[in-house]
Coordinates of C-alpha atoms and ligand atoms in Angstrom, one line a residue:
X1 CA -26.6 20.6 -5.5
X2 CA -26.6 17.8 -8.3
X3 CA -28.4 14.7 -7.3
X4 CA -25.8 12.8 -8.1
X5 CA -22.6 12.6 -6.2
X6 CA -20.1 11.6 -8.9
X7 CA -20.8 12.0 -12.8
X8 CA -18.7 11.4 -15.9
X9 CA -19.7 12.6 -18.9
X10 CA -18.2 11.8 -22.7
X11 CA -15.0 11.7 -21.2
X12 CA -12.8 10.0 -24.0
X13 CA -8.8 9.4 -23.2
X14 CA -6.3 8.0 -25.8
X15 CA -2.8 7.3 -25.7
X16 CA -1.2 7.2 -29.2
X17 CA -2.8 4.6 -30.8
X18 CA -4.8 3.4 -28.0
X19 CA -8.4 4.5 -27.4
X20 CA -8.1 3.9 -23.4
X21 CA -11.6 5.5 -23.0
X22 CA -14.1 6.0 -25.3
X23 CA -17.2 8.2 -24.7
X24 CA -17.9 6.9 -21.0
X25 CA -21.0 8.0 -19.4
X26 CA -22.3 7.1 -15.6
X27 CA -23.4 8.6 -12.6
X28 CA -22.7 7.2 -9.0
X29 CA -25.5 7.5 -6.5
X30 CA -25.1 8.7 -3.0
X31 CA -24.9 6.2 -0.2
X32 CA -23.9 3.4 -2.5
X33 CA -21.6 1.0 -3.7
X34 CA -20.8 1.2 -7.5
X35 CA -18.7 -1.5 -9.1
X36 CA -17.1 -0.2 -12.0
X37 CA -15.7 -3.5 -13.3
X38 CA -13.8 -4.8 -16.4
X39 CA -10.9 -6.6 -17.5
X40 CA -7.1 -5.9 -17.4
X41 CA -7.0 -2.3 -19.9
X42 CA -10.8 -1.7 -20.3
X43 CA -10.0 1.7 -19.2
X44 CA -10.6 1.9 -15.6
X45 CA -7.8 3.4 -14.0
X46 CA -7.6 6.2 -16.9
X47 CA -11.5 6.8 -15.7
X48 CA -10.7 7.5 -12.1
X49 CA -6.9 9.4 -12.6
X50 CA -9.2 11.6 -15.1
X51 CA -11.8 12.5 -11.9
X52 CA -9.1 12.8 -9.9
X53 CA -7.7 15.4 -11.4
X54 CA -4.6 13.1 -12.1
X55 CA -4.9 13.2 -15.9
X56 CA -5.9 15.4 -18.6
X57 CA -9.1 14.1 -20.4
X58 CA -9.3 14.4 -24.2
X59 CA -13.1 15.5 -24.2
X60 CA -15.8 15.1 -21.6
X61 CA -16.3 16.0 -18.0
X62 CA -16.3 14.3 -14.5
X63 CA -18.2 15.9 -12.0
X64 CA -17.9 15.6 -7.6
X65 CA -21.1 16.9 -5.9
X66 CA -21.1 19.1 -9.0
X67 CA -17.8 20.9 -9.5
X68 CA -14.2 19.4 -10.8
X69 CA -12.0 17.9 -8.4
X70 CA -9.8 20.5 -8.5
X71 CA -12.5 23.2 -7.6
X72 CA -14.0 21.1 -4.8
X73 CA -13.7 23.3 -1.0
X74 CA -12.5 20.4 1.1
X75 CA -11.5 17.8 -1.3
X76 CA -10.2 15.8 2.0
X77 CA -13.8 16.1 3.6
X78 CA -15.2 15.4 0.4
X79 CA -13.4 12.6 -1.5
X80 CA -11.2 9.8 0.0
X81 CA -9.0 8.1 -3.1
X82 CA -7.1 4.6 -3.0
X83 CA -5.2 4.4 -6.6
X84 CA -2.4 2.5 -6.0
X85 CA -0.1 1.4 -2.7
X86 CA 3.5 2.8 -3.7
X87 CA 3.3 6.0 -2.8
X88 CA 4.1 5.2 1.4
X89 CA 7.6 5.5 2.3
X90 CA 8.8 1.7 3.3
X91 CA 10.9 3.4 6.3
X92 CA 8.3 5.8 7.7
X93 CA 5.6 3.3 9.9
X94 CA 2.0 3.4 9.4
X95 CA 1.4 6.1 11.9
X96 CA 3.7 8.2 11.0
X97 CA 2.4 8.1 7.3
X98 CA -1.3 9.4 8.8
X99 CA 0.7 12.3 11.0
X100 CA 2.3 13.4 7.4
X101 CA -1.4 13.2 6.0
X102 CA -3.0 14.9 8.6
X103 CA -0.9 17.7 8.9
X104 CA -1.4 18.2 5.0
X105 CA -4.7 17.8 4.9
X106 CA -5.3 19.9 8.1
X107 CA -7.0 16.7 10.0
X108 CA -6.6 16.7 13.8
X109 CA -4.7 14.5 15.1
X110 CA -6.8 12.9 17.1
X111 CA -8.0 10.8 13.7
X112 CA -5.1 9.0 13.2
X113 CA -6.2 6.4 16.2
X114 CA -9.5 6.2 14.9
X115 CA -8.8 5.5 11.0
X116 CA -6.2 2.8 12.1
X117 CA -9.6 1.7 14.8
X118 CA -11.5 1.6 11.6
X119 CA -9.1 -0.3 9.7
X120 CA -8.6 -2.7 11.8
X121 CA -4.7 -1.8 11.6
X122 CA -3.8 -0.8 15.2
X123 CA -1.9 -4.1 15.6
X124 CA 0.8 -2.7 13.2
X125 CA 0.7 0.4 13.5
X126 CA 4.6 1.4 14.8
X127 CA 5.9 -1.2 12.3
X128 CA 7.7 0.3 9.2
X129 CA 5.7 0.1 6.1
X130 CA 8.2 -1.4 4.2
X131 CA 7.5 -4.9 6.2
X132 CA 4.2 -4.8 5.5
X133 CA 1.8 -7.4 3.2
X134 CA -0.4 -6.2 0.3
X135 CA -3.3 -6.5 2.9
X136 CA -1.4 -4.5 5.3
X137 CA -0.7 -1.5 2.6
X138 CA -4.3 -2.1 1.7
X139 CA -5.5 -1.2 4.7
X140 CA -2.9 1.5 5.6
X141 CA -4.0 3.4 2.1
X142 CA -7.5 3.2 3.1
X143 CA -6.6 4.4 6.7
X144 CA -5.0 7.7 5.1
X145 CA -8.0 8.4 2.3
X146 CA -10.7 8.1 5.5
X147 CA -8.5 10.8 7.5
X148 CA -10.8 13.8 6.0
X149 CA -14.0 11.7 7.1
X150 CA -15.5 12.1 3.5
X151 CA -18.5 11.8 2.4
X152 CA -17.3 9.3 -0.9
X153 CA -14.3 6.7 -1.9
X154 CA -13.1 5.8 -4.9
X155 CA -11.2 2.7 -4.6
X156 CA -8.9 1.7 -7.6
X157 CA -8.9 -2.6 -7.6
X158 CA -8.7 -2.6 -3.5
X159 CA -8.7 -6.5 -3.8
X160 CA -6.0 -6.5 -5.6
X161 CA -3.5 -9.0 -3.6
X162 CA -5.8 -9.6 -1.2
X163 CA -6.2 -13.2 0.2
X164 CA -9.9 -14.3 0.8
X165 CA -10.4 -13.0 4.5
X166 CA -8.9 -9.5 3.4
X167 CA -11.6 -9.7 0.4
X168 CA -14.3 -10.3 3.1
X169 CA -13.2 -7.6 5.0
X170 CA -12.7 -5.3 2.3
X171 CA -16.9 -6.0 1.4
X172 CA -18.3 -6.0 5.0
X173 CA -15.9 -2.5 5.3
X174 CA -17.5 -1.0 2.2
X175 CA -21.0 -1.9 3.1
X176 CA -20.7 -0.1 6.4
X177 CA -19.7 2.6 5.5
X178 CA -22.5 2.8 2.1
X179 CA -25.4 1.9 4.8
X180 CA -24.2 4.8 6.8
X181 CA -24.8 7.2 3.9
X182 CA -21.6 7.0 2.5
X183 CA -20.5 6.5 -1.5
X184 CA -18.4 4.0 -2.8
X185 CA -17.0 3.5 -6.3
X186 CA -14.6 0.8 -6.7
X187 CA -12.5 -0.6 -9.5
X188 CA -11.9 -4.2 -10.3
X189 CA -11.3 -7.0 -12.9
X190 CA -12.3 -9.3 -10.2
X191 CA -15.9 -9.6 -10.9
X192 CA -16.6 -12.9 -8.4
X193 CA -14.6 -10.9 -5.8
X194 CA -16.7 -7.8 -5.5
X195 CA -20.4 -8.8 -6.4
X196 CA -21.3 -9.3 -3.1
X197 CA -20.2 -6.0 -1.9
X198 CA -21.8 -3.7 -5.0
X199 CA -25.5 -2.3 -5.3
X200 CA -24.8 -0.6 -8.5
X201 CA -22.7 -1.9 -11.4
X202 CA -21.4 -0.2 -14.1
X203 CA -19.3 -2.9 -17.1
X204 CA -16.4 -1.4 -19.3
X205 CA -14.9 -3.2 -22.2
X206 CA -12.0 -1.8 -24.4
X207 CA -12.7 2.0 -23.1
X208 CA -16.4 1.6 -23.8
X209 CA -19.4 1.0 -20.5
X210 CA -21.3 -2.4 -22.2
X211 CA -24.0 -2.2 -19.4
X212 CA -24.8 -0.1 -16.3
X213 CA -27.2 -0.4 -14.0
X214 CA -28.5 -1.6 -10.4
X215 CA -27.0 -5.0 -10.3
X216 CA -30.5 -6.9 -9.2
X217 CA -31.1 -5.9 -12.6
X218 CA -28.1 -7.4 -14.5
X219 CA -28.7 -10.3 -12.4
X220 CA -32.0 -10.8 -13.4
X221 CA -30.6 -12.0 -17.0
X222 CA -27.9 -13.7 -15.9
X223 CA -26.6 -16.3 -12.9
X224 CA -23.1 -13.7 -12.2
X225 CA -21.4 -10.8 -12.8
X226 CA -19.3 -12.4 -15.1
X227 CA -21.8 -13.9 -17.5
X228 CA -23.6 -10.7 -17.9
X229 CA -20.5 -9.4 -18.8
X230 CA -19.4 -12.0 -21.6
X231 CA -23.6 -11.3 -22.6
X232 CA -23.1 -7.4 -22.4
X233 CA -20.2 -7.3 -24.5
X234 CA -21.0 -9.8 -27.0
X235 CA -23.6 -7.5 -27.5
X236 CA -21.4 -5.0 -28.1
X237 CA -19.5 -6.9 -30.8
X238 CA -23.0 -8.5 -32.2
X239 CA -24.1 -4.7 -32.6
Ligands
ATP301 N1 0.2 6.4 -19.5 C1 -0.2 5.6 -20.5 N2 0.5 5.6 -21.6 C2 0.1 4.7 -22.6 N3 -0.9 3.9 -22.6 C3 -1.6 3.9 -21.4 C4 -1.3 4.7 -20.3 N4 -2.2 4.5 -19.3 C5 -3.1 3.5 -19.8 N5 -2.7 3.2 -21.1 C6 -3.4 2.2 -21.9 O1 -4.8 2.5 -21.8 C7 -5.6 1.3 -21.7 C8 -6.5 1.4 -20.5 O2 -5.6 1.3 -19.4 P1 -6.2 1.4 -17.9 O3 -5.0 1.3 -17.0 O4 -7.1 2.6 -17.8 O5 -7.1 0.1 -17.8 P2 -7.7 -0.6 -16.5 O6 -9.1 -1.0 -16.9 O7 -7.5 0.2 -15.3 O8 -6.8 -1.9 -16.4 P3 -6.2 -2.8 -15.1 O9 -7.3 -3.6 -14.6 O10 -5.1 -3.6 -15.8 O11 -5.7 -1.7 -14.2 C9 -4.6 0.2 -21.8 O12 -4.5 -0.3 -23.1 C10 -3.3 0.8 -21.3 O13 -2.2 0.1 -21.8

């Protein structure tokens, strides 16, 4: 077994023109919470599709617990994935969503209570998802990626239309489930939004990772995540 739960390796991406990843290395460590943070078309979203299987890569790798998505045993048990919130049909209601899940993932049943327990979305769970807030869906797509009980997430800008009590509970949901060995990487442009809730941080700018790292150590050269950003990737246009 590799030590590392997720790696990524060269992996390069373009489209046409556009370099949308450019030789990205990192590794995610187990029972941690990696921020992998950068503005609107750094490349993030082309990262994760590519580790998901999603999308083709143009060179590299991306490893889970050693193998390619697509040769993982369980990949339900394994990996739990948040990418984006449009895939829930708005007439089906949140519980039926997780019986649809389950039976394709070959969950019991008996875990749709407990995700929408561990969710916190009980409350609404007979109302049709098509009435729901961004929180709500939030919530709901998290709910259906923790069906498998895996061992990792990857979460794709989860405070994304979030208001400030969803963002706190979004960071108090991620660090439980890190300090109970689980592994976390999360997406987001949001850089005040998420430092509280990430150990590990890994900065992308224009396809490229400026800086990665624990983020005590970032921190210890600048006063936030964002001005270690703006320092890391003026860096990268000073080098
Ligand atoms: N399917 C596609 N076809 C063409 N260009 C694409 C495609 N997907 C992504 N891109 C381009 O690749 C670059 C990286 O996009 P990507 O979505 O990976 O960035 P991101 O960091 O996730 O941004 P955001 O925070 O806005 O989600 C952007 O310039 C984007 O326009």
């Amino acid at each position: 077994m590799t030590a590392l739960p997720i790696e990524v390796m060269g992996l390069s991406r373009g489209f046409g023109p556009v370099q949308a990843v450019d030789d990205v290395s990192f590794g995610v460590r187990r029972g941690r919470v990696t921020g992998f943070l950068g503005p609107n078309g750094a490349g993030k979203s082309t990262t994760l599709r590519i580790l998901l299987g999603l999308m083709r890569s143009d060179s590299g790798s991306t490893l889970i617990n050693g193998r390619a998505y697509r040769d993982l045993e369980q990949p339900s048990r394994t990996l739990g994935a948040v990418l984006d919130l449009s895939s829930a049909h708005p007439g089906m209601t949140a519980r039926g969503h997780l019986r649809t899940y389950a039976a394709l993932g070959a969950v019991p049943a008996s875990r749709i209570d407990e995700v929408l327990d561990e969710v916190g979305a009980q409350e609404y769970a007979d109302r049709r998802i098509g009435t729901f807030s961004t929180g709500m869906r939030q919530r709901l797509a998290l709910a259906t990626a923790l069906l498998g009980e895996p061992e990792m997430l990857v979460l794709d800008e989860p405070t994304n239309g979030l208001d400030p009590a969803g963002i706190a509970w979004l960071r108090s949901f991620v660090r439980t489930y890190a300090e109970r060995g689980g592994t976390v990487l999360l997406s987001s442009h949001a850089l005040g939004e998420v430092q509280r809730a990430i150990d590990d941080v890994v900065l992308i700018d224009r396809g490229r990772v400026a800086r990665s790292g624990p983020l005590g150590d970032l921190l210890a050269t600048a006063d936030s995540l964002e001005s270690a950003f703006l320092q890391a990737t003026r860096a990268g246009v000073a080098a």
